Short mmCIF file of C-alpha atoms in Angstrom, two decimals:
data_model
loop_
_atom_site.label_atom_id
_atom_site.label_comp_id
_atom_site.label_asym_id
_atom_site.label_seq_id
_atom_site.Cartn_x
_atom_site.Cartn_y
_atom_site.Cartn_z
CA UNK A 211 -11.15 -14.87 -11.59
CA UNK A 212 -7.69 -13.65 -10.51
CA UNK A 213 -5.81 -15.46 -7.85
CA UNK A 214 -5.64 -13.95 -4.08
CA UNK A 215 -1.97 -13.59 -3.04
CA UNK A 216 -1.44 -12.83 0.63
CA UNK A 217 1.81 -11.30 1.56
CA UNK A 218 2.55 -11.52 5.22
CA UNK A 219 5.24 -9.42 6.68
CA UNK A 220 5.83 -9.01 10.45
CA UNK A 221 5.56 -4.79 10.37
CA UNK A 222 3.60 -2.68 7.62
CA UNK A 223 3.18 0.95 6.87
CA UNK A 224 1.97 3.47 8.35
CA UNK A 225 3.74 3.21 11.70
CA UNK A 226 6.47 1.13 10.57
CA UNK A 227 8.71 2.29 7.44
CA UNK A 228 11.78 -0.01 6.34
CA UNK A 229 13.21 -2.00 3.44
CA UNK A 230 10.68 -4.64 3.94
CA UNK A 231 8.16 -2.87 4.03
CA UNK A 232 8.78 -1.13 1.25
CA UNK A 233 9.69 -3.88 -1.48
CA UNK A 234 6.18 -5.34 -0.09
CA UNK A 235 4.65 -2.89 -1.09
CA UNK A 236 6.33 -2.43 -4.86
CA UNK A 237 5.43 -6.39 -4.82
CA UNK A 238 1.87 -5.99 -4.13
CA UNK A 239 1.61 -3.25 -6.47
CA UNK A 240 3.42 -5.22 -9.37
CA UNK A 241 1.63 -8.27 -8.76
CA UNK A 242 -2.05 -6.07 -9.23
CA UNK A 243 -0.37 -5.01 -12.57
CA UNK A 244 0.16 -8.83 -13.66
CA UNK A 245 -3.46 -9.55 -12.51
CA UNK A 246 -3.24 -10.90 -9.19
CA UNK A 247 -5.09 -9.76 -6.68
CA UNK A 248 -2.97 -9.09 -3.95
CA UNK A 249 -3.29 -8.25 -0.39
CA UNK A 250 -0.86 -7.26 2.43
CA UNK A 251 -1.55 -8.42 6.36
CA UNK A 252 0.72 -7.57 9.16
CA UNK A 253 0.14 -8.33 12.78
CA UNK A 254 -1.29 -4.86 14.77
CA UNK A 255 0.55 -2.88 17.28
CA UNK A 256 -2.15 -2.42 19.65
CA UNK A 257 -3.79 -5.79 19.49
CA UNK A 258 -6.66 -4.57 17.49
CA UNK A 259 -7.87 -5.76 14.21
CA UNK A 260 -8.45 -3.60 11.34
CA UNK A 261 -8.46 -2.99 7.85
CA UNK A 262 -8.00 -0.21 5.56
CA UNK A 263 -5.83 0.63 2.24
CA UNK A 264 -2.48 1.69 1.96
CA UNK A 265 -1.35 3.30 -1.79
CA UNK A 266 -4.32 0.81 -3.21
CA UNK A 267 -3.68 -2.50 -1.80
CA UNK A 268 -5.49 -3.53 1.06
CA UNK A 269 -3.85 -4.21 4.23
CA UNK A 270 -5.47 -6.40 7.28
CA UNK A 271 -3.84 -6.07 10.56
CA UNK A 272 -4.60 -8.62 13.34
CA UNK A 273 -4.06 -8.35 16.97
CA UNK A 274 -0.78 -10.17 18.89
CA UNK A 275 -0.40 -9.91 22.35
CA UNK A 276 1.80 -7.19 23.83
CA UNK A 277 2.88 -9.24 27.31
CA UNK A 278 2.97 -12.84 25.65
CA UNK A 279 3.14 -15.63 28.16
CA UNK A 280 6.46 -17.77 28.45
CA UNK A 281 4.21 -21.33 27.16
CA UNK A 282 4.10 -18.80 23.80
CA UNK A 283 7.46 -17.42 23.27
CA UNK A 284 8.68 -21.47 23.82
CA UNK A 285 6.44 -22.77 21.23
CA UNK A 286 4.25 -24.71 23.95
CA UNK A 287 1.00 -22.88 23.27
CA UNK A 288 -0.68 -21.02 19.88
CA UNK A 289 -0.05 -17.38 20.22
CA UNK A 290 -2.53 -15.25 21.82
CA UNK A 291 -5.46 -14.16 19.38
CA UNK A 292 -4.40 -16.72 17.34
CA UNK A 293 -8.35 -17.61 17.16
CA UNK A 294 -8.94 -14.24 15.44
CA UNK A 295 -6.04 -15.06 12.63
CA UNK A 296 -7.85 -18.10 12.37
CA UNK A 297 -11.09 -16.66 11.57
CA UNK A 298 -10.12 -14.25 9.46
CA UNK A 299 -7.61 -16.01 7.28
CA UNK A 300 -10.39 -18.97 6.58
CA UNK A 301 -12.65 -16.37 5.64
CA UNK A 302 -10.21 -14.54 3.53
CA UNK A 303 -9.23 -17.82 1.83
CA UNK A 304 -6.24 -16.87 -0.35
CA UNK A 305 -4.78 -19.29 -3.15
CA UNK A 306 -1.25 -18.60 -2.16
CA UNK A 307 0.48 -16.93 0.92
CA UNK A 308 3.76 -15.53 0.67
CA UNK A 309 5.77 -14.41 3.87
CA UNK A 310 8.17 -11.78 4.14
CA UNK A 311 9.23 -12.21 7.83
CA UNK A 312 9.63 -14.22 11.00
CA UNK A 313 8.34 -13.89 14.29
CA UNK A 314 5.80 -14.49 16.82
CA UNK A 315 3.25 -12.43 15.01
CA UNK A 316 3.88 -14.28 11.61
CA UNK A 317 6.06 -17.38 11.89
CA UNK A 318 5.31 -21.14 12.11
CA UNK A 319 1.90 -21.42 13.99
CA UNK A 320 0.74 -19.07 10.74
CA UNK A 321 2.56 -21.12 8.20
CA UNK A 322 1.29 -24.81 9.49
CA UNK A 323 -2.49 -23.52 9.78
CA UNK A 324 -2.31 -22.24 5.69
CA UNK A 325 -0.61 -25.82 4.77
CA UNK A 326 -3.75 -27.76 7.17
CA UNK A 327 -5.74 -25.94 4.78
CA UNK A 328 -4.08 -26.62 1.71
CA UNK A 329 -2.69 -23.32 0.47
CA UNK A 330 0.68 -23.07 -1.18
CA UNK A 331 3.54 -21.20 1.06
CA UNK A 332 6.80 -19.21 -0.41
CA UNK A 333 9.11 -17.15 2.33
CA UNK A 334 11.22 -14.02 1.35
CA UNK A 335 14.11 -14.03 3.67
CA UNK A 336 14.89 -10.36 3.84
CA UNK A 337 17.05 -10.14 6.98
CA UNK A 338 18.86 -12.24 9.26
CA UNK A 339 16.47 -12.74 11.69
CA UNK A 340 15.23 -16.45 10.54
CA UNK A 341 18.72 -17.91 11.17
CA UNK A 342 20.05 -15.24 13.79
CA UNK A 343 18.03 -14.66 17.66
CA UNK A 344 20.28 -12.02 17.43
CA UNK A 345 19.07 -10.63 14.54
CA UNK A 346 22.70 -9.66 13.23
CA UNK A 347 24.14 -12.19 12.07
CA UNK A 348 27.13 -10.47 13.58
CA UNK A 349 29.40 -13.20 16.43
CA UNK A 350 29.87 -11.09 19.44
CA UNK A 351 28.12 -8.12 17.43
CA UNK A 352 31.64 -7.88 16.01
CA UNK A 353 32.53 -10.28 13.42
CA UNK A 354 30.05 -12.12 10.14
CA UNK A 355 29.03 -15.46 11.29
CA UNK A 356 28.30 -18.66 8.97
CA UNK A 357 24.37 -18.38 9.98
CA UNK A 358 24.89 -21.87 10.69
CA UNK A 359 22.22 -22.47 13.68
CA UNK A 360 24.38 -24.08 16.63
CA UNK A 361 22.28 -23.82 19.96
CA UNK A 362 24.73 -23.48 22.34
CA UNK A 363 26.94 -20.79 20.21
CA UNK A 364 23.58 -18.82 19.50
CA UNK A 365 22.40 -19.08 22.53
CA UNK A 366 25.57 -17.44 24.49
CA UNK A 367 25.61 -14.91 21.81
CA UNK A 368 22.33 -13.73 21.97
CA UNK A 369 22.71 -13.69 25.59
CA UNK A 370 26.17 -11.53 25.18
CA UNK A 371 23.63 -9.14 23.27
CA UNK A 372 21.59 -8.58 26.42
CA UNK A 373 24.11 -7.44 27.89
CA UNK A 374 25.21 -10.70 29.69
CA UNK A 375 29.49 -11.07 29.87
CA UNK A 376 30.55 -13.32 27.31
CA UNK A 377 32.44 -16.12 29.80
CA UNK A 378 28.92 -16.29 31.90
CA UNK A 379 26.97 -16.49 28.40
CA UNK A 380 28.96 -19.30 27.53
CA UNK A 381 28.55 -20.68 31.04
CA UNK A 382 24.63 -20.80 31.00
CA UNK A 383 24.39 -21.78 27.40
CA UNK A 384 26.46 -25.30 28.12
CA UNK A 385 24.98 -25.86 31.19
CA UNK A 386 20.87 -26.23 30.04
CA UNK A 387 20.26 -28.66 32.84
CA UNK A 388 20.96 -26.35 35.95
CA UNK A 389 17.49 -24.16 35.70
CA UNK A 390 16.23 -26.75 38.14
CA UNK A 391 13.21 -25.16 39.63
CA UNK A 392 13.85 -21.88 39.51
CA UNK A 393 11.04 -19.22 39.35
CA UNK A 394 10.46 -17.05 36.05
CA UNK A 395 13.07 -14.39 35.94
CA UNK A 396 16.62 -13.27 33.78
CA UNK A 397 18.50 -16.29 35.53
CA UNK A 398 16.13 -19.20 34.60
CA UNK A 399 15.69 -17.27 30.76
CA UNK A 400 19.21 -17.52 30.87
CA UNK A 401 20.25 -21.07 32.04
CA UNK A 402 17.45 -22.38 29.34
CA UNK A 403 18.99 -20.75 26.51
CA UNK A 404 20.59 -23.65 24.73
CA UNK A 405 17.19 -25.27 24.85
CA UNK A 406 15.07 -22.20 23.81
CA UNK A 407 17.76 -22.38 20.69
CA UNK A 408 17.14 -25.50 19.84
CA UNK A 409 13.55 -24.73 20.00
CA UNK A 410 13.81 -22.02 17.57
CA UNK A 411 16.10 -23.66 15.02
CA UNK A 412 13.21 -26.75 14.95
CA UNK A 413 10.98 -24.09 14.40
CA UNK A 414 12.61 -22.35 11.56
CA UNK A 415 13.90 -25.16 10.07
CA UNK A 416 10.02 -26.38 9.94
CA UNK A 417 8.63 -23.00 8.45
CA UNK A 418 11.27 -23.26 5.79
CA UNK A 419 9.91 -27.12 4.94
CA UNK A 420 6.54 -25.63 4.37
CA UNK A 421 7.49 -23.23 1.92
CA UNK A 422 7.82 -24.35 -1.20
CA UNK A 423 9.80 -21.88 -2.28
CA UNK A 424 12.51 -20.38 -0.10
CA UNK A 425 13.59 -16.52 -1.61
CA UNK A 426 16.88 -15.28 -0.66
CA UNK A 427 17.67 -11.72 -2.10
CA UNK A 428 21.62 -11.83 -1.82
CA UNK A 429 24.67 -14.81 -1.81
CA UNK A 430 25.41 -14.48 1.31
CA UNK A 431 21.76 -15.50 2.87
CA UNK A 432 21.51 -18.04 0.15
CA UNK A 433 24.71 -20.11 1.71
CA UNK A 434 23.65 -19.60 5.50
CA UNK A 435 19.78 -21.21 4.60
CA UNK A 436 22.11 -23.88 2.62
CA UNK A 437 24.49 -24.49 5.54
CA UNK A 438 21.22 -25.43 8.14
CA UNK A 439 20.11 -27.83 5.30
CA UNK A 440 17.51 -25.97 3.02
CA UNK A 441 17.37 -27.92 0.01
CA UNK A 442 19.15 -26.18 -3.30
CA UNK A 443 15.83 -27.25 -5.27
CA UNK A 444 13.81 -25.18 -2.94
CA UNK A 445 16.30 -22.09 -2.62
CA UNK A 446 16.14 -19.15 -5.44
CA UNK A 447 18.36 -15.98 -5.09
CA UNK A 448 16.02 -13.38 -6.83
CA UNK A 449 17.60 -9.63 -5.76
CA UNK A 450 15.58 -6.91 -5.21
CA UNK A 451 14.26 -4.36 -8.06
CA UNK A 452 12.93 -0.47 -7.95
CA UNK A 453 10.36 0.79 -9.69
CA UNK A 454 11.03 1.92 -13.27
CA UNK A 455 10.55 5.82 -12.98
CA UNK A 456 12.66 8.60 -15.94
CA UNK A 457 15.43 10.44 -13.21
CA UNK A 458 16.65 13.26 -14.84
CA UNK A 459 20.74 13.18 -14.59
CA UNK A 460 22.18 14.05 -11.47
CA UNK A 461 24.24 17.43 -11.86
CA UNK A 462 27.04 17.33 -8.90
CA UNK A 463 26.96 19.96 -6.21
CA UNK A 464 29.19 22.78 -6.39
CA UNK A 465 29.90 23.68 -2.78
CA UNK A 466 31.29 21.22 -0.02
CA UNK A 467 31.60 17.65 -0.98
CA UNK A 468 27.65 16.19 0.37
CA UNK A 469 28.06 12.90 1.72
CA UNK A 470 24.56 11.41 3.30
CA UNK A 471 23.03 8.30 5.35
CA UNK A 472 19.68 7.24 4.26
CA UNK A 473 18.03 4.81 7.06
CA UNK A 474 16.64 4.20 10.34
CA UNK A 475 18.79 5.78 13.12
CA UNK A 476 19.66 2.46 14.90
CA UNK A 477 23.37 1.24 16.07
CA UNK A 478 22.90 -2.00 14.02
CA UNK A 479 23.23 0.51 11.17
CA UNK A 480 26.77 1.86 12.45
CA UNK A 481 25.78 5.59 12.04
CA UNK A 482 27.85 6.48 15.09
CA UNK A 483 30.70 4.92 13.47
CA UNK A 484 30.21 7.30 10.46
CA UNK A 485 29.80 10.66 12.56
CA UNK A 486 32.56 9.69 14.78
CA UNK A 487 34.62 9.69 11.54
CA UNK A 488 33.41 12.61 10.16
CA UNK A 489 34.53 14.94 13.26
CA UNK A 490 37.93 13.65 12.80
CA UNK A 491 38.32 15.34 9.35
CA UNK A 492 40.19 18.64 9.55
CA UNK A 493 38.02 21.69 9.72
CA UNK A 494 39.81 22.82 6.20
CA UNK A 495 38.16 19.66 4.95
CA UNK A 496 35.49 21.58 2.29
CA UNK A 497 32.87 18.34 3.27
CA UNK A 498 29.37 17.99 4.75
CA UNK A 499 27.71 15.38 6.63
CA UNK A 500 23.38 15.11 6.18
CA UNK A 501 21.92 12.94 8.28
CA UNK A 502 18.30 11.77 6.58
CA UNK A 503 16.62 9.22 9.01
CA UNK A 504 14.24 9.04 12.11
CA UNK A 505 13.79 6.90 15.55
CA UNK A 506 10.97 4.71 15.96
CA UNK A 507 11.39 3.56 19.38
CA UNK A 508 12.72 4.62 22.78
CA UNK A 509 15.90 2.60 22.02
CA UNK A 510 16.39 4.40 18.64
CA UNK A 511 15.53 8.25 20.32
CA UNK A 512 18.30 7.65 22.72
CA UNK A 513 20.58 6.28 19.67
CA UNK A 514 19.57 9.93 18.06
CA UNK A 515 20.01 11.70 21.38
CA UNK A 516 23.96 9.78 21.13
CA UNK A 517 24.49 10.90 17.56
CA UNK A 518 23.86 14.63 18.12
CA UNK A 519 26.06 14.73 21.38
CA UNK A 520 28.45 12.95 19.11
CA UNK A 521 28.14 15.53 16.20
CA UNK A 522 28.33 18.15 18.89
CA UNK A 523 28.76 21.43 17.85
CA UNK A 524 29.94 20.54 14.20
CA UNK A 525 28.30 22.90 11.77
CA UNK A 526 29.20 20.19 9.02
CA UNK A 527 26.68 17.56 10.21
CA UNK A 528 23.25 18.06 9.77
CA UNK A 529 19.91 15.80 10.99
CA UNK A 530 17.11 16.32 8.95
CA UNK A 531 14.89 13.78 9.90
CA UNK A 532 12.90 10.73 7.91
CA UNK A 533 12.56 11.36 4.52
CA UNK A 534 9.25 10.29 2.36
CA UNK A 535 9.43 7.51 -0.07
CA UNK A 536 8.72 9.90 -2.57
CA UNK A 537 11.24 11.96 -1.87
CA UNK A 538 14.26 9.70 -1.51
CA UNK A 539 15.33 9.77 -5.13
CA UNK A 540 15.86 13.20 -4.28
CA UNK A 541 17.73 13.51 -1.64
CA UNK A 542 19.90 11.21 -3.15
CA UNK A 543 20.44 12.97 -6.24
CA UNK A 544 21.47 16.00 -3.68
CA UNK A 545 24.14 13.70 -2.48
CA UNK A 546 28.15 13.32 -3.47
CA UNK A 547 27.91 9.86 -1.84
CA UNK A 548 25.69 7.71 -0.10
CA UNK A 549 26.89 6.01 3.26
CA UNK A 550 26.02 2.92 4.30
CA UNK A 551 28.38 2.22 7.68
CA UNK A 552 26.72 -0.75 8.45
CA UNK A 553 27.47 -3.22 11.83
CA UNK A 554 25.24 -6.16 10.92
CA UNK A 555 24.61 -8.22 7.81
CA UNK A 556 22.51 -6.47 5.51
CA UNK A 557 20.53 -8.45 3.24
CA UNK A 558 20.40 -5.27 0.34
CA UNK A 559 20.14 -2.31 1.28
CA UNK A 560 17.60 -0.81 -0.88
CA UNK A 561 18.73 2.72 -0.30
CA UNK A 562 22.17 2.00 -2.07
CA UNK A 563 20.41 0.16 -5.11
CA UNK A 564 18.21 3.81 -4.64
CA UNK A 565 21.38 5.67 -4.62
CA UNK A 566 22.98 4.00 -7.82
CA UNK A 567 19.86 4.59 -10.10
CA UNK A 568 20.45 8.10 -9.50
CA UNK A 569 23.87 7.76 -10.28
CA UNK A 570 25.21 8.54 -6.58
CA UNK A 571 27.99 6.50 -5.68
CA UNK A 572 27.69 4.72 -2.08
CA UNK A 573 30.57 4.27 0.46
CA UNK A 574 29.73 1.05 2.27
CA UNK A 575 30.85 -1.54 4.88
CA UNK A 576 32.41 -4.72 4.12
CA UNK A 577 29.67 -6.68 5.57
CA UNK A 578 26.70 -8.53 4.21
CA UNK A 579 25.52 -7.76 0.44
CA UNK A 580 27.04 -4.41 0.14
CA UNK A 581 30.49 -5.99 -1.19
CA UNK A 582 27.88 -8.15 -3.23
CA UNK A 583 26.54 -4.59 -4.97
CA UNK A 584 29.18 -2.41 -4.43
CA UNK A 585 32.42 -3.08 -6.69
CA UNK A 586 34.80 -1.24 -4.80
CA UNK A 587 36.76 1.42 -6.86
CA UNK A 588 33.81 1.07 -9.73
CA UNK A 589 30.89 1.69 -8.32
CA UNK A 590 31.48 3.04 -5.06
CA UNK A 591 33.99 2.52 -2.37
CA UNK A 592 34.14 -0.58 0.47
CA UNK A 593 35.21 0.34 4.28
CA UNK A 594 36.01 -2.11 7.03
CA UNK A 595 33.29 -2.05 8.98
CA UNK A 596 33.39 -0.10 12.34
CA UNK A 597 36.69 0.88 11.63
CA UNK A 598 36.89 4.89 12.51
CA UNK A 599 40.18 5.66 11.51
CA UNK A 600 39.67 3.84 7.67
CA UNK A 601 36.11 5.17 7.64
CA UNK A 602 38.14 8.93 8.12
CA UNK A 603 40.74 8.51 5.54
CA UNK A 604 37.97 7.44 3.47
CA UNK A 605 35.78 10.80 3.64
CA UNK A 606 38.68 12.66 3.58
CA UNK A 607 39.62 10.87 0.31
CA UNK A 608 36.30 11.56 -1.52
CA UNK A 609 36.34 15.07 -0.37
CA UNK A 610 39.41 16.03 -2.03
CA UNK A 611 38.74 14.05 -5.22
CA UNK A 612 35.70 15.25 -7.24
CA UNK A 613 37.16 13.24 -10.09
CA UNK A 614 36.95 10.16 -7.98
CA UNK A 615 33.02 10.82 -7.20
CA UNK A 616 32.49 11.40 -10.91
CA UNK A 617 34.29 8.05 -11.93
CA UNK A 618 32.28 6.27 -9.22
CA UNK A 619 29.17 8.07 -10.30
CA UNK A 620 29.54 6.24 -14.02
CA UNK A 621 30.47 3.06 -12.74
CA UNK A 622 26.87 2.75 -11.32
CA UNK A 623 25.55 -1.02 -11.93
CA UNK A 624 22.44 -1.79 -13.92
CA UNK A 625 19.43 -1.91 -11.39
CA UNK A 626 16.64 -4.70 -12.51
CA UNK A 627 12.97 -3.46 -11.94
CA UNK A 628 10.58 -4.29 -9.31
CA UNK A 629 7.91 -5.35 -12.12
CA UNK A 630 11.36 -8.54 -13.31
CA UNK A 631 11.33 -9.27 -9.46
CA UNK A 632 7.55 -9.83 -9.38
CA UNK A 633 7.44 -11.45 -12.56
CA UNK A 634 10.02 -14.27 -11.56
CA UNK A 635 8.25 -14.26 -7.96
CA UNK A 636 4.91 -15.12 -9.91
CA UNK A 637 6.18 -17.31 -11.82
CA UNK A 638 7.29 -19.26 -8.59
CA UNK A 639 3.70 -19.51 -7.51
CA UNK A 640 2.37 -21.03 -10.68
CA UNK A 641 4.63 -23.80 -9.92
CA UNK A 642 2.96 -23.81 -6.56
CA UNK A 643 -0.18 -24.20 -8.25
CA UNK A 644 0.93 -26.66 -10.12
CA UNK A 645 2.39 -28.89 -7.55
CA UNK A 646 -0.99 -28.65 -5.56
CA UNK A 647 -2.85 -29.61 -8.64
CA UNK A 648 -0.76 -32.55 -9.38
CA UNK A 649 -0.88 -33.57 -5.70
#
């Protein structure tokens, strides 16, 4: 009898689509190929519970509360519906979970009730978000931080990201003890902030304990977990894989130089930065700018409604909207170069590892794992990030030098497969079995 993996992730397909998502998905699929029966859950959007298939796995949604109470989001109670997680996970009983996220739909509450019942725990960290409130890992939203979990710094700086001046962030993070009696509201949230902090590194630093295995897929994330104190025997940098598929060899466009973003439309991912650039270039400048990506919440459709006033009346730049999984190798063959003007840390992305098995070069900022993948003046070219005027002289560069794109293009770095990933990531729970055994 195969064993049951359960991979929880915070947001699943179909309504939310993401890097995530996406390599848990390849996992799940890889994993069924070794002989593991795998399974995905993901907390619901509308507080219902359901189940249903997705590309062959099945998926099991459970509700979380859209208005949760203030005892919930400080750890004091279990989250609402937690009884129907409960319920369902006993009955589901998998030999192994393996979490891809952190939140209040899948964090620490989830993680203690599978080790009460004995089942091994491994965590992907694919984003910031376990060490960073923020979820940036960006100091001010301008400069890379350590991840290093101090409550008082954190605090203020998540509090600076909501919009709060940074001298009265600081103010009510180092001064915890004045929320007296206040009633519920923005002040009280924000003179408890240092305390809510420490709360949530306690809570993090707990969910990583569980785990017996803590997956970091780039450097970078690998020193932050190490910096709060996460073991090196527990920590494994495994980076991520694609699918092995034949892709026929990408034949370079003959018009305009076609330079392209690939991603959600969302200012963490700097695309104003890059379309801001792109109207600077002379109108001789034989380039064009293709926009592939779509909003998935109010904040993101007024970040859209931004980029086109930005773009204005350019015929250059053009928004073409989300583009299928199964069509991304595609529209990145159609591409000179792949952007990737990031403002936050990114933990991958997948889109440039995407870009490079097709042999497009990627143009990315100096932030996060893209200087980890992206050998500047090999494989690609590396931009401060945010910068307008460098990210300018940068297009303009690779649009006057097709010889540039094509030595870029043949620098591309070997790409391990999805099927290695899971592989190594199996192996990891056989030594979860094994510890349980031996227990």
């Amino acid at each position: 009898m195969s064993r049951k993996i359960l991979l929880v992730t915070g947001w699943y397909r179909p309504e939310s689509v993401g890097g995530t998502e996406t390599y848990v998905g390849w996992l799940a699929a890889d994993l069924k190929a070794l002989g593991y029966d795998a399974r995905i859950a993901a907390p619901s959007t509308d507080e219902r519970e359901m189940d249903y298939e997705h590309e062959g796995i099945p998926v099991h949604r459970y509700p979380v509360s859209r208005n949760p109470s203030r005892d919930e989001l400080s750890g004091k109670s279990e989250p609402a519906f937690f009884d129907v997680f409960r319920r369902w996970a006993a009955a589901d009983r998998p030999d192994l979970v393996h979490f891809h996220s952190y939140g209040r739909g899948c964090g620490l509450p989830h993680a203690e009730f599978f080790r009460g019942a004995r089942v091994p725990v491994v965590v992907t960290a694919h984003t910031p978000l376990l060490n960073c409130a923020r979820g940036t890992m960006t100091r001010w939203g301008t400069v890379a931080c350590d991840g290093l979990m101090r409550p008082a710094l954190c605090g203020a700086c998540y509090l600076q990201s909501r919009g709060v001046p940074r001298p009265l962030a600081w103010a009510a993070a180092l001064a915890p003890g004045l929320a007296g009696t206040l009633p519920d509201g923005r002040l009280r949230t924000a003179l408890t902030i240092r305390r809510a902090m420490e709360r949530r590194r306690a809570a993090v630093l707990r969910f990583l304990d569980i785990a017996g295995s803590v997956i970091v897929v780039c450097r970078w994330l690998e020193e932050a977990f190490r910096l709060n104190g996460v073991p090196d025997e527990k920590l494994v940098l495994l980076r991520q894989g694609l699918p092995a598929r034949q892709t026929p060899p990408r034949v370079p466009s003959g018009g305009p130089v076609r330079i392209g973003y690939l991603g959600r439309l969302h200012p963490s991912k700097g695309v104003d930065v890059l379309v801001r650039s792109f109207v600077r270039l002379p109108s001789r400048t034989e380039a064009e700018l293709h926009l592939y990506g779509g909003a998935q919440d109010e904040a993101s459709r007024a970040y859209e409604k931004r980029l086109r006033a930005l773009a204005g009346a350019d015929p250059r730049i053009r928004f073409h909207g989300p583009v299928p999984q199964s069509e991304t190798a595609q529209a990145l063959r159609d591409l000179d170069a792949l952007a990737v003007p990031s403002l936050w840390m990114e933990t991958g992305p997948l889109v440039a590892l995407e870009s490079f098995s097709v042999g497009t070069p990627v143009i990315g900022s100096g932030l996060g794992s893209l200087p980890e993948i992206v050998t500047d003046g090999v494989n690609g070219l590396i931009v401060p990030p945010g910068d307008v005027e460098a990210w300018t002289r940068t297009l303009e560069r690779v649009s006057a030098d097709r010889g540039l794109l094509r030595r870029l293009s043949e620098g591309r770095p070997e790409i391990k497969t999805s099927a290695e990933v899971a592989r190594k990531t199996a192996a990891l729970y056989e030594k979860a079995f094994q510890r349980r055994e031996a227990a």
